[in-house]
Amino acid sequence: MEMNFKGRDIINGYDFTNQELCHIMDTAMIYEKRVKSGEVIKDLAGMLVATLFFEPSTRTRLSFNSAIQRVGASTIDLGSASASSQSKGETWQDTIRTVDGYVDAIVMRHPVAGSAIEAAEIAEHPLINGGDGARQHPTQALLDIYTIRKEKGHIGGQTITFLGDLKYGRTVHSLGYFMQQFGNKMIFASPEELKMPAEITAELRAKGADITETTDVKAALAESDLVYVTRVQRERFPDEESYNRCKGSYIVNNDLLKYAKKGITIMHPLPRVDEIATEVDSYEGAAYFRQAHNGMYLRMALLGLVTGRI
Ligand code: NCD
């Protein structure tokens, strides 16, 4: 099936068909092989991509910057907002409008939910959402399913527990749609205060998702093939007090894993704070650093596709 991604914005986790998701993953797999074979890739030679991070980032920013250079493009980076005209009071919308005139594609992360949609309307070039507030983080969810396919050999027909801050954690807001589309059973395990937003759960159920909501982490892990852990998103809490009430409310450690289904895979978008103990890192199913590495190949694929160079 011919698929055309050229010029497309990457904004939400619910914007893709299963065929498109498979095509993106297959493209990432080819890039992974090409990089590992030592090929110097020039697919995007002559192209320029901007990375505009109005919010802190390590993996998304650095894996995009690596991906941009690995596909043969060059990158311009906004740097920290305090070093740019943001500090003079320029609106981020004006920054987008300006940078759009310099480059062939834009990657943006911004603290305001919905900013990616607005930015895509402003920019004529493809806009890739690297996370818009607590709303969506589609490129993370794409690398997550790429990781699930590599770790498990397939994506569908499994039980996956989302554990942690499901309210503010944007990665699960995107990943939930992919999991539903591939026919997985989902368990949402979180403290009462950090439940998955009701409108997302309702929308997923309306699409036919099998979802259980629980606070019983042990029971959830006992029947899960995979657990996707998220950090309590401190920066999105209205005040320190409500954060303090929720922090440390779940910790995946060797003790807890005794209750988990044999062979469980553990994923996390990172950064972790204390929700996965470092003792778990040596566990075979601990996939979170492999997951972070996969991000570069997946982002190479997205860049190749939206620029129409592959
Ligand atoms: C996530 C994010 O920014 O939403 N990080 C990432 O992109 N890998 C998760 C988080 O910050 O907790």
XYZ file of C-alpha atoms and ligand atoms in Angstrom:
322
model
C 0.000 0.000 0.000
C 1.369 3.379 -1.059
C 1.562 5.796 1.851
C 2.310 9.451 1.667
C 3.491 11.275 4.746
C 5.078 14.201 2.909
C 4.161 17.531 4.499
C 2.277 15.898 7.328
C 2.209 17.283 10.864
C 2.694 14.786 13.722
C 0.434 16.081 16.481
C -1.681 13.434 18.226
C -1.585 9.772 19.111
C -5.006 9.269 17.543
C -4.086 10.473 14.061
C -2.718 7.224 12.619
C -4.168 4.104 11.051
C -2.608 0.763 11.950
C -1.127 0.542 8.439
C 0.507 3.917 8.924
C 1.882 2.889 12.310
C 3.347 -0.269 10.801
C 4.871 1.726 7.946
C 6.528 4.122 10.402
C 7.907 1.217 12.446
C 9.137 -0.610 9.341
C 10.887 2.567 8.218
C 12.509 2.915 11.652
C 13.676 -0.689 11.441
C 15.352 -0.036 8.100
C 17.082 3.034 9.545
C 18.227 1.031 12.532
C 19.820 -1.539 10.209
C 21.413 1.155 8.060
C 22.915 2.954 11.055
C 24.161 -0.278 12.598
C 25.776 -1.296 9.304
C 27.858 1.881 9.500
C 26.246 3.608 6.520
C 26.606 7.386 6.399
C 23.063 8.367 5.479
C 22.391 11.379 3.265
C 18.641 11.036 2.724
C 17.931 14.569 3.989
C 21.101 16.182 2.663
C 20.671 19.942 2.306
C 17.727 20.080 4.655
C 17.475 22.055 7.872
C 15.330 21.091 10.859
C 14.613 23.297 13.890
C 14.293 21.966 17.419
C 12.336 24.382 19.588
C 12.041 23.224 23.173
C 10.162 25.696 25.331
C 10.243 23.132 28.128
C 13.099 20.981 29.504
C 14.012 17.821 27.640
C 16.913 15.417 27.443
C 15.895 12.403 25.364
C 13.428 13.992 23.006
C 15.715 16.919 22.244
C 18.924 14.911 21.937
C 17.417 11.991 20.051
C 15.825 14.400 17.578
C 19.115 16.238 17.196
C 20.906 12.920 16.690
C 18.236 11.720 14.265
C 18.406 14.942 12.245
C 22.139 14.572 11.781
C 21.954 10.815 11.237
C 19.635 11.309 8.246
C 22.054 13.843 6.788
C 20.170 17.045 7.656
C 21.419 19.953 9.737
C 19.801 21.302 12.846
C 19.182 24.655 14.454
C 18.225 24.633 18.097
C 16.436 27.395 19.975
C 18.508 26.734 23.074
C 16.999 27.600 26.387
C 14.103 30.029 26.209
C 16.046 32.477 28.402
C 18.731 32.753 25.691
C 16.219 33.630 22.960
C 13.803 36.493 22.342
C 11.310 34.697 24.557
C 13.053 36.588 27.330
C 12.277 39.879 25.515
C 8.606 39.016 25.528
C 8.254 37.565 22.037
C 5.321 35.190 21.760
C 6.130 31.587 20.872
C 3.760 31.964 17.929
C 6.001 34.684 16.455
C 9.031 32.483 17.018
C 7.359 29.659 15.062
C 6.389 32.008 12.237
C 9.974 33.242 11.995
C 11.722 29.887 12.211
C 9.311 28.356 9.698
C 10.919 30.597 7.110
C 14.374 29.150 7.802
C 13.820 25.413 7.862
C 12.208 22.373 6.221
C 10.616 20.941 9.383
C 10.083 21.949 13.004
C 10.154 19.877 16.175
C 8.504 21.679 19.080
C 7.884 21.008 22.759
C 5.787 23.479 24.664
C 4.155 23.515 28.129
C 0.749 24.646 26.845
C -1.727 21.877 25.978
C -2.910 22.402 22.411
C 0.106 24.513 21.400
C 1.183 21.899 18.853
C -2.114 22.218 16.988
C -1.761 25.995 16.916
C 1.884 25.801 15.827
C 1.005 23.426 12.991
C -1.535 25.952 11.738
C 1.076 28.715 11.785
C 3.902 26.728 10.203
C 3.822 25.792 6.539
C 6.458 23.115 7.035
C 5.767 19.866 8.890
C 5.410 20.375 12.632
C 6.348 17.489 14.899
C 4.956 17.641 18.415
C 7.615 16.749 20.986
C 5.050 17.084 23.791
C 2.407 19.764 24.371
C 1.794 20.208 28.068
C -0.033 17.297 29.654
C -1.867 16.555 26.401
C -0.022 14.446 23.821
C 3.448 13.102 23.029
C 3.038 11.130 19.820
C 6.701 10.571 18.921
C 7.275 8.974 22.330
C 4.271 6.694 21.829
C 5.583 5.756 18.375
C 8.940 4.741 19.787
C 7.071 2.910 22.538
C 5.207 0.678 20.084
C 8.404 0.185 18.095
C 9.976 -0.998 21.354
C 7.030 -3.249 22.214
C 7.267 -4.888 18.792
C 11.003 -5.466 19.235
C 10.767 -6.698 22.812
C 7.688 -8.882 22.417
C 7.773 -9.759 18.719
C 4.262 -8.359 18.221
C 2.117 -5.462 19.410
C -1.400 -6.798 19.837
C -3.238 -9.269 22.049
C -1.431 -8.422 25.266
C -2.282 -6.993 28.644
C -0.514 -3.772 29.449
C -0.587 -1.886 32.725
C -0.059 1.848 32.682
C 1.271 2.658 36.116
C 1.708 6.008 37.772
C 0.713 9.532 36.884
C -1.865 8.898 34.195
C -3.453 12.309 34.671
C -0.554 14.545 33.699
C 1.631 11.958 31.931
C 1.199 12.824 28.264
C 3.006 9.777 26.900
C 0.216 7.433 28.016
C -2.375 9.796 26.553
C -0.889 9.030 23.150
C 0.079 5.401 23.725
C -3.408 4.441 24.936
C -4.773 4.993 21.429
C -2.145 2.790 19.798
C -2.719 0.048 22.351
C -6.451 0.156 21.700
C -5.935 0.084 17.942
C -3.805 -3.046 18.152
C -6.289 -4.825 20.423
C -4.549 -4.873 23.782
C -6.198 -5.072 27.149
C -5.277 -2.084 29.295
C -5.104 -1.725 33.067
C -4.829 1.828 34.364
C -3.171 1.624 37.789
C -2.727 4.916 39.583
C -3.475 6.743 42.798
C -7.042 8.072 42.777
C -5.770 11.636 42.260
C -3.763 10.726 39.176
C -6.282 8.729 37.176
C -6.361 8.800 33.388
C -8.522 11.779 32.316
C -12.126 10.571 32.084
C -12.555 11.867 28.541
C -9.626 9.770 27.284
C -10.845 6.619 29.042
C -14.347 7.222 27.665
C -13.062 7.794 24.148
C -10.926 4.651 24.251
C -13.853 2.604 25.545
C -16.099 4.025 22.821
C -13.547 2.724 20.324
C -13.908 -0.711 21.913
C -11.001 -0.764 24.366
C -11.003 -3.257 27.238
C -9.920 -1.097 30.197
C -9.778 -1.784 33.917
C -9.017 1.002 36.382
C -7.457 0.032 39.673
C -5.289 1.104 42.585
C -4.146 -2.502 43.162
C -0.723 -2.576 41.526
C 0.148 -6.147 42.561
C -2.985 -7.615 41.002
C -2.428 -5.536 37.858
C 1.143 -6.754 37.433
C 0.138 -10.361 38.037
C -1.797 -10.405 34.793
C 0.298 -8.035 32.672
C 2.699 -8.867 29.857
C 4.029 -5.347 30.061
C 4.057 -2.485 32.523
C 4.554 1.076 31.350
C 5.620 3.212 34.299
C 5.391 7.007 34.331
C 6.941 9.691 36.514
C 4.753 11.823 38.759
C 4.781 15.020 36.683
C 5.766 17.446 39.407
C 5.854 20.465 37.077
C 2.166 20.106 36.217
C 0.750 20.042 39.747
C -1.134 23.134 40.880
C 0.907 23.261 44.103
C 3.713 21.505 45.965
C 1.323 20.098 48.566
C -0.700 18.036 46.097
C 2.554 16.820 44.530
C 3.838 15.727 47.934
C 0.632 13.752 48.491
C 1.230 11.761 45.311
C 4.992 11.373 45.081
C 6.408 7.978 45.860
C 2.950 6.409 45.814
C 4.227 3.482 43.745
C 7.728 2.100 43.355
C 8.666 -0.764 41.099
C 11.373 -2.740 42.884
C 12.421 -6.370 43.192
C 9.894 -6.896 45.968
C 6.977 -5.734 43.861
C 8.193 -7.721 40.856
C 7.705 -10.916 42.854
C 3.995 -10.425 42.200
C 4.420 -9.786 38.482
C 3.675 -12.189 35.659
C 6.754 -14.133 34.553
C 8.579 -12.464 31.676
C 6.965 -9.071 32.219
C 8.503 -6.229 30.208
C 9.068 -2.943 32.027
C 9.005 0.298 30.095
C 9.322 3.949 31.097
C 9.658 7.032 28.870
C 12.277 8.409 31.292
C 13.392 10.441 33.158
C 12.657 8.343 36.215
C 12.865 9.785 39.673
C 12.248 6.981 42.153
C 9.360 5.070 40.583
C 11.665 2.310 39.328
C 14.406 1.268 41.734
C 17.853 0.982 40.114
C 18.022 -2.639 41.293
C 15.450 -3.386 38.582
C 17.787 -2.184 35.817
C 19.594 -5.526 35.587
C 16.315 -7.424 35.160
C 16.058 -8.919 31.666
C 12.673 -7.386 31.008
C 13.795 -3.870 31.968
C 13.550 -2.267 28.545
C 13.620 1.454 29.327
C 17.129 2.250 28.154
C 16.669 0.155 25.003
C 13.418 2.089 24.580
C 15.303 5.405 24.745
C 17.791 4.173 22.127
C 14.960 3.163 19.805
C 13.779 6.763 19.845
C 16.538 7.870 17.517
C 15.626 5.387 14.763
C 11.948 6.139 15.071
C 12.613 9.869 14.808
C 14.848 9.332 11.784
C 11.912 7.560 10.160
C 9.521 10.402 10.966
C 11.904 12.996 9.536
C 12.414 10.994 6.359
C 8.680 10.513 5.935
C 7.396 14.034 6.626
C 10.024 15.635 4.396
C 9.148 13.194 1.624
C 12.780 12.117 1.205
C 11.970 8.446 1.784
C 8.384 12.287 28.983
C 7.770 13.645 28.690
O 8.480 14.632 28.464
O 6.553 13.665 28.639
N 9.761 12.264 28.703
C 10.184 11.965 27.442
O 9.864 12.636 26.488
N 10.929 10.868 27.296
C 8.063 11.782 30.329
C 8.368 12.605 31.531
O 8.857 13.728 31.448
O 8.114 12.109 32.624
